[in-house]
């Protein structure tokens, strides 16, 4: 099934952090030839501590078989291997953030995982890169495409395309 994964970083060498996360995530996929990779965007921090640096954000889509909850555990291990402390406060600066956005047309709601991601439709920093690779995707329980969801966001957060090859 096609699985969407968001990457973000605002500490250290942000681009190197994204590259390392991308490589590790792609290695989880069943078929690396079918990977979709968005451009990298620089965005203002949302809900972070005062003075937080800007984020670099991107979205990947990989082909992955198996249980999304197992995949989530693998993504958490990738975050930890790249220096993410699991005992951090919510919405603080971080070296790497990896979020599972969707897994095919599955609806999952349990204590470990909610799919599609519950705030996905409100996050310009996720919808913008996702619109580059899957603009016509419609999530379960939604009637609007990614492109339409992005267009309706009245978020003034500036999203700047980061053109360096990654």
mmCIF file of N, CA and C in Angstrom, residues 1-6 64 66-73 75 98-121 137-142:
data_model
loop_
_atom_site.group_PDB
_atom_site.id
_atom_site.type_symbol
_atom_site.label_atom_id
_atom_site.label_comp_id
_atom_site.label_asym_id
_atom_site.label_seq_id
_atom_site.Cartn_x
_atom_site.Cartn_y
_atom_site.Cartn_z
ATOM 1 N N UNK A 1 0.845 -1.165 0.000
ATOM 2 C CA UNK A 1 0.000 0.000 0.000
ATOM 3 C C UNK A 1 0.892 1.230 0.000
ATOM 4 N N UNK A 2 0.364 2.324 -0.503
ATOM 5 C CA UNK A 2 1.093 3.591 -0.533
ATOM 6 C C UNK A 2 0.953 4.281 0.813
ATOM 7 N N UNK A 3 2.101 4.706 1.348
ATOM 8 C CA UNK A 3 2.160 5.286 2.676
ATOM 9 C C UNK A 3 2.820 6.661 2.586
ATOM 10 N N UNK A 4 2.177 7.668 3.161
ATOM 11 C CA UNK A 4 2.726 9.021 3.182
ATOM 12 C C UNK A 4 3.408 9.300 4.501
ATOM 13 N N UNK A 5 4.591 9.907 4.408
ATOM 14 C CA UNK A 5 5.404 10.172 5.591
ATOM 15 C C UNK A 5 5.953 11.594 5.495
ATOM 16 N N UNK A 6 5.754 12.387 6.543
ATOM 17 C CA UNK A 6 6.267 13.758 6.602
ATOM 18 C C UNK A 6 7.569 13.775 7.384
ATOM 19 N N UNK A 64 4.655 0.156 0.983
ATOM 20 C CA UNK A 64 4.999 -0.597 2.180
ATOM 21 C C UNK A 64 3.890 -1.586 2.502
ATOM 22 N N UNK A 66 2.275 -4.477 5.212
ATOM 23 C CA UNK A 66 2.271 -4.746 6.645
ATOM 24 C C UNK A 66 1.391 -3.795 7.420
ATOM 25 N N UNK A 67 1.463 -3.942 8.712
ATOM 26 C CA UNK A 67 0.642 -3.192 9.652
ATOM 27 C C UNK A 67 1.212 -1.787 9.858
ATOM 28 N N UNK A 68 0.397 -0.731 9.694
ATOM 29 C CA UNK A 68 0.886 0.631 9.900
ATOM 30 C C UNK A 68 1.412 0.882 11.320
ATOM 31 N N UNK A 69 0.884 0.186 12.307
ATOM 32 C CA UNK A 69 1.379 0.357 13.680
ATOM 33 C C UNK A 69 2.818 -0.143 13.787
ATOM 34 N N UNK A 70 3.129 -1.234 13.082
ATOM 35 C CA UNK A 70 4.516 -1.719 13.043
ATOM 36 C C UNK A 70 5.412 -0.705 12.328
ATOM 37 N N UNK A 71 4.897 -0.125 11.247
ATOM 38 C CA UNK A 71 5.650 0.894 10.529
ATOM 39 C C UNK A 71 5.924 2.093 11.433
ATOM 40 N N UNK A 72 4.941 2.512 12.200
ATOM 41 C CA UNK A 72 5.124 3.619 13.127
ATOM 42 C C UNK A 72 6.278 3.328 14.082
ATOM 43 N N UNK A 73 6.352 2.118 14.605
ATOM 44 C CA UNK A 73 7.447 1.743 15.516
ATOM 45 C C UNK A 73 8.794 1.856 14.805
ATOM 46 N N UNK A 75 9.475 3.901 12.320
ATOM 47 C CA UNK A 75 9.744 5.332 12.147
ATOM 48 C C UNK A 75 10.252 5.952 13.443
ATOM 49 N N UNK A 98 9.362 12.705 12.271
ATOM 50 C CA UNK A 98 8.822 11.843 11.220
ATOM 51 C C UNK A 98 7.400 11.494 11.606
ATOM 52 N N UNK A 99 6.451 11.854 10.741
ATOM 53 C CA UNK A 99 5.040 11.573 11.000
ATOM 54 C C UNK A 99 4.460 10.690 9.909
ATOM 55 N N UNK A 100 3.745 9.668 10.320
ATOM 56 C CA UNK A 100 3.000 8.821 9.399
ATOM 57 C C UNK A 100 1.701 9.538 9.086
ATOM 58 N N UNK A 101 1.487 9.875 7.813
ATOM 59 C CA UNK A 101 0.334 10.680 7.405
ATOM 60 C C UNK A 101 -0.859 9.839 6.984
ATOM 61 N N UNK A 102 -0.616 8.827 6.182
ATOM 62 C CA UNK A 102 -1.686 7.966 5.680
ATOM 63 C C UNK A 102 -1.093 6.636 5.242
ATOM 64 N N UNK A 103 -1.952 5.631 5.179
ATOM 65 C CA UNK A 103 -1.568 4.297 4.696
ATOM 66 C C UNK A 103 -2.700 3.815 3.808
ATOM 67 N N UNK A 104 -2.542 4.037 2.500
ATOM 68 C CA UNK A 104 -3.607 3.700 1.565
ATOM 69 C C UNK A 104 -4.885 4.402 1.976
ATOM 70 N N UNK A 105 -5.976 3.677 1.954
ATOM 71 C CA UNK A 105 -7.272 4.228 2.359
ATOM 72 C C UNK A 105 -7.701 3.714 3.737
ATOM 73 N N UNK A 106 -6.712 3.295 4.527
ATOM 74 C CA UNK A 106 -7.018 2.780 5.858
ATOM 75 C C UNK A 106 -7.434 3.888 6.818
ATOM 76 N N UNK A 107 -8.386 3.562 7.646
ATOM 77 C CA UNK A 107 -8.738 4.371 8.814
ATOM 78 C C UNK A 107 -8.244 3.598 10.025
ATOM 79 N N UNK A 108 -7.388 4.219 10.811
ATOM 80 C CA UNK A 108 -6.871 3.576 12.015
ATOM 81 C C UNK A 108 -7.049 4.546 13.165
ATOM 82 N N UNK A 109 -7.589 4.067 14.249
ATOM 83 C CA UNK A 109 -7.697 4.888 15.446
ATOM 84 C C UNK A 109 -7.530 3.992 16.654
ATOM 85 N N UNK A 110 -6.328 4.048 17.226
ATOM 86 C CA UNK A 110 -6.057 3.310 18.449
ATOM 87 C C UNK A 110 -5.152 4.154 19.330
ATOM 88 N N UNK A 111 -4.727 3.604 20.434
ATOM 89 C CA UNK A 111 -3.933 4.381 21.381
ATOM 90 C C UNK A 111 -2.558 4.762 20.835
ATOM 91 N N UNK A 112 -2.077 4.082 19.820
ATOM 92 C CA UNK A 112 -0.747 4.341 19.258
ATOM 93 C C UNK A 112 -0.770 5.172 17.977
ATOM 94 N N UNK A 113 -1.884 5.089 17.242
ATOM 95 C CA UNK A 113 -1.855 5.627 15.887
ATOM 96 C C UNK A 113 -3.237 6.074 15.437
ATOM 97 N N UNK A 114 -3.253 7.209 14.727
ATOM 98 C CA UNK A 114 -4.471 7.671 14.061
ATOM 99 C C UNK A 114 -4.118 7.944 12.601
ATOM 100 N N UNK A 115 -4.857 7.297 11.709
ATOM 101 C CA UNK A 115 -4.664 7.495 10.270
ATOM 102 C C UNK A 115 -6.001 7.712 9.607
ATOM 103 N N UNK A 116 -6.075 8.654 8.675
ATOM 104 C CA UNK A 116 -5.040 9.617 8.351
ATOM 105 C C UNK A 116 -4.699 10.470 9.564
ATOM 106 N N UNK A 117 -3.518 11.096 9.518
ATOM 107 C CA UNK A 117 -3.063 11.942 10.624
ATOM 108 C C UNK A 117 -4.171 12.939 10.957
ATOM 109 N N UNK A 118 -4.533 13.080 12.221
ATOM 110 C CA UNK A 118 -5.714 13.878 12.587
ATOM 111 C C UNK A 118 -5.621 15.378 12.283
ATOM 112 N N UNK A 119 -4.417 15.924 12.163
ATOM 113 C CA UNK A 119 -4.290 17.364 11.879
ATOM 114 C C UNK A 119 -3.731 17.641 10.488
ATOM 115 N N UNK A 120 -3.630 16.612 9.692
ATOM 116 C CA UNK A 120 -3.063 16.720 8.353
ATOM 117 C C UNK A 120 -3.722 17.798 7.516
ATOM 118 N N UNK A 121 -5.033 17.854 7.543
ATOM 119 C CA UNK A 121 -5.776 18.801 6.706
ATOM 120 C C UNK A 121 -5.625 20.255 7.153
ATOM 121 N N UNK A 137 -4.932 13.307 -4.329
ATOM 122 C CA UNK A 137 -5.218 12.319 -3.294
ATOM 123 C C UNK A 137 -6.355 12.811 -2.403
ATOM 124 N N UNK A 138 -7.313 11.931 -2.141
ATOM 125 C CA UNK A 138 -8.409 12.217 -1.212
ATOM 126 C C UNK A 138 -8.305 11.202 -0.073
ATOM 127 N N UNK A 139 -8.226 11.713 1.145
ATOM 128 C CA UNK A 139 -8.082 10.853 2.313
ATOM 129 C C UNK A 139 -9.418 10.227 2.696
ATOM 130 N N UNK A 140 -9.378 9.099 3.392
ATOM 131 C CA UNK A 140 -10.620 8.512 3.904
ATOM 132 C C UNK A 140 -11.388 9.547 4.726
ATOM 133 N N UNK A 141 -12.680 9.527 4.609
ATOM 134 C CA UNK A 141 -13.581 10.435 5.320
ATOM 135 C C UNK A 141 -13.416 11.897 4.917
ATOM 136 N N UNK A 142 -12.793 12.158 3.798
ATOM 137 C CA UNK A 142 -12.671 13.516 3.258
ATOM 138 C C UNK A 142 -13.354 13.537 1.891
#
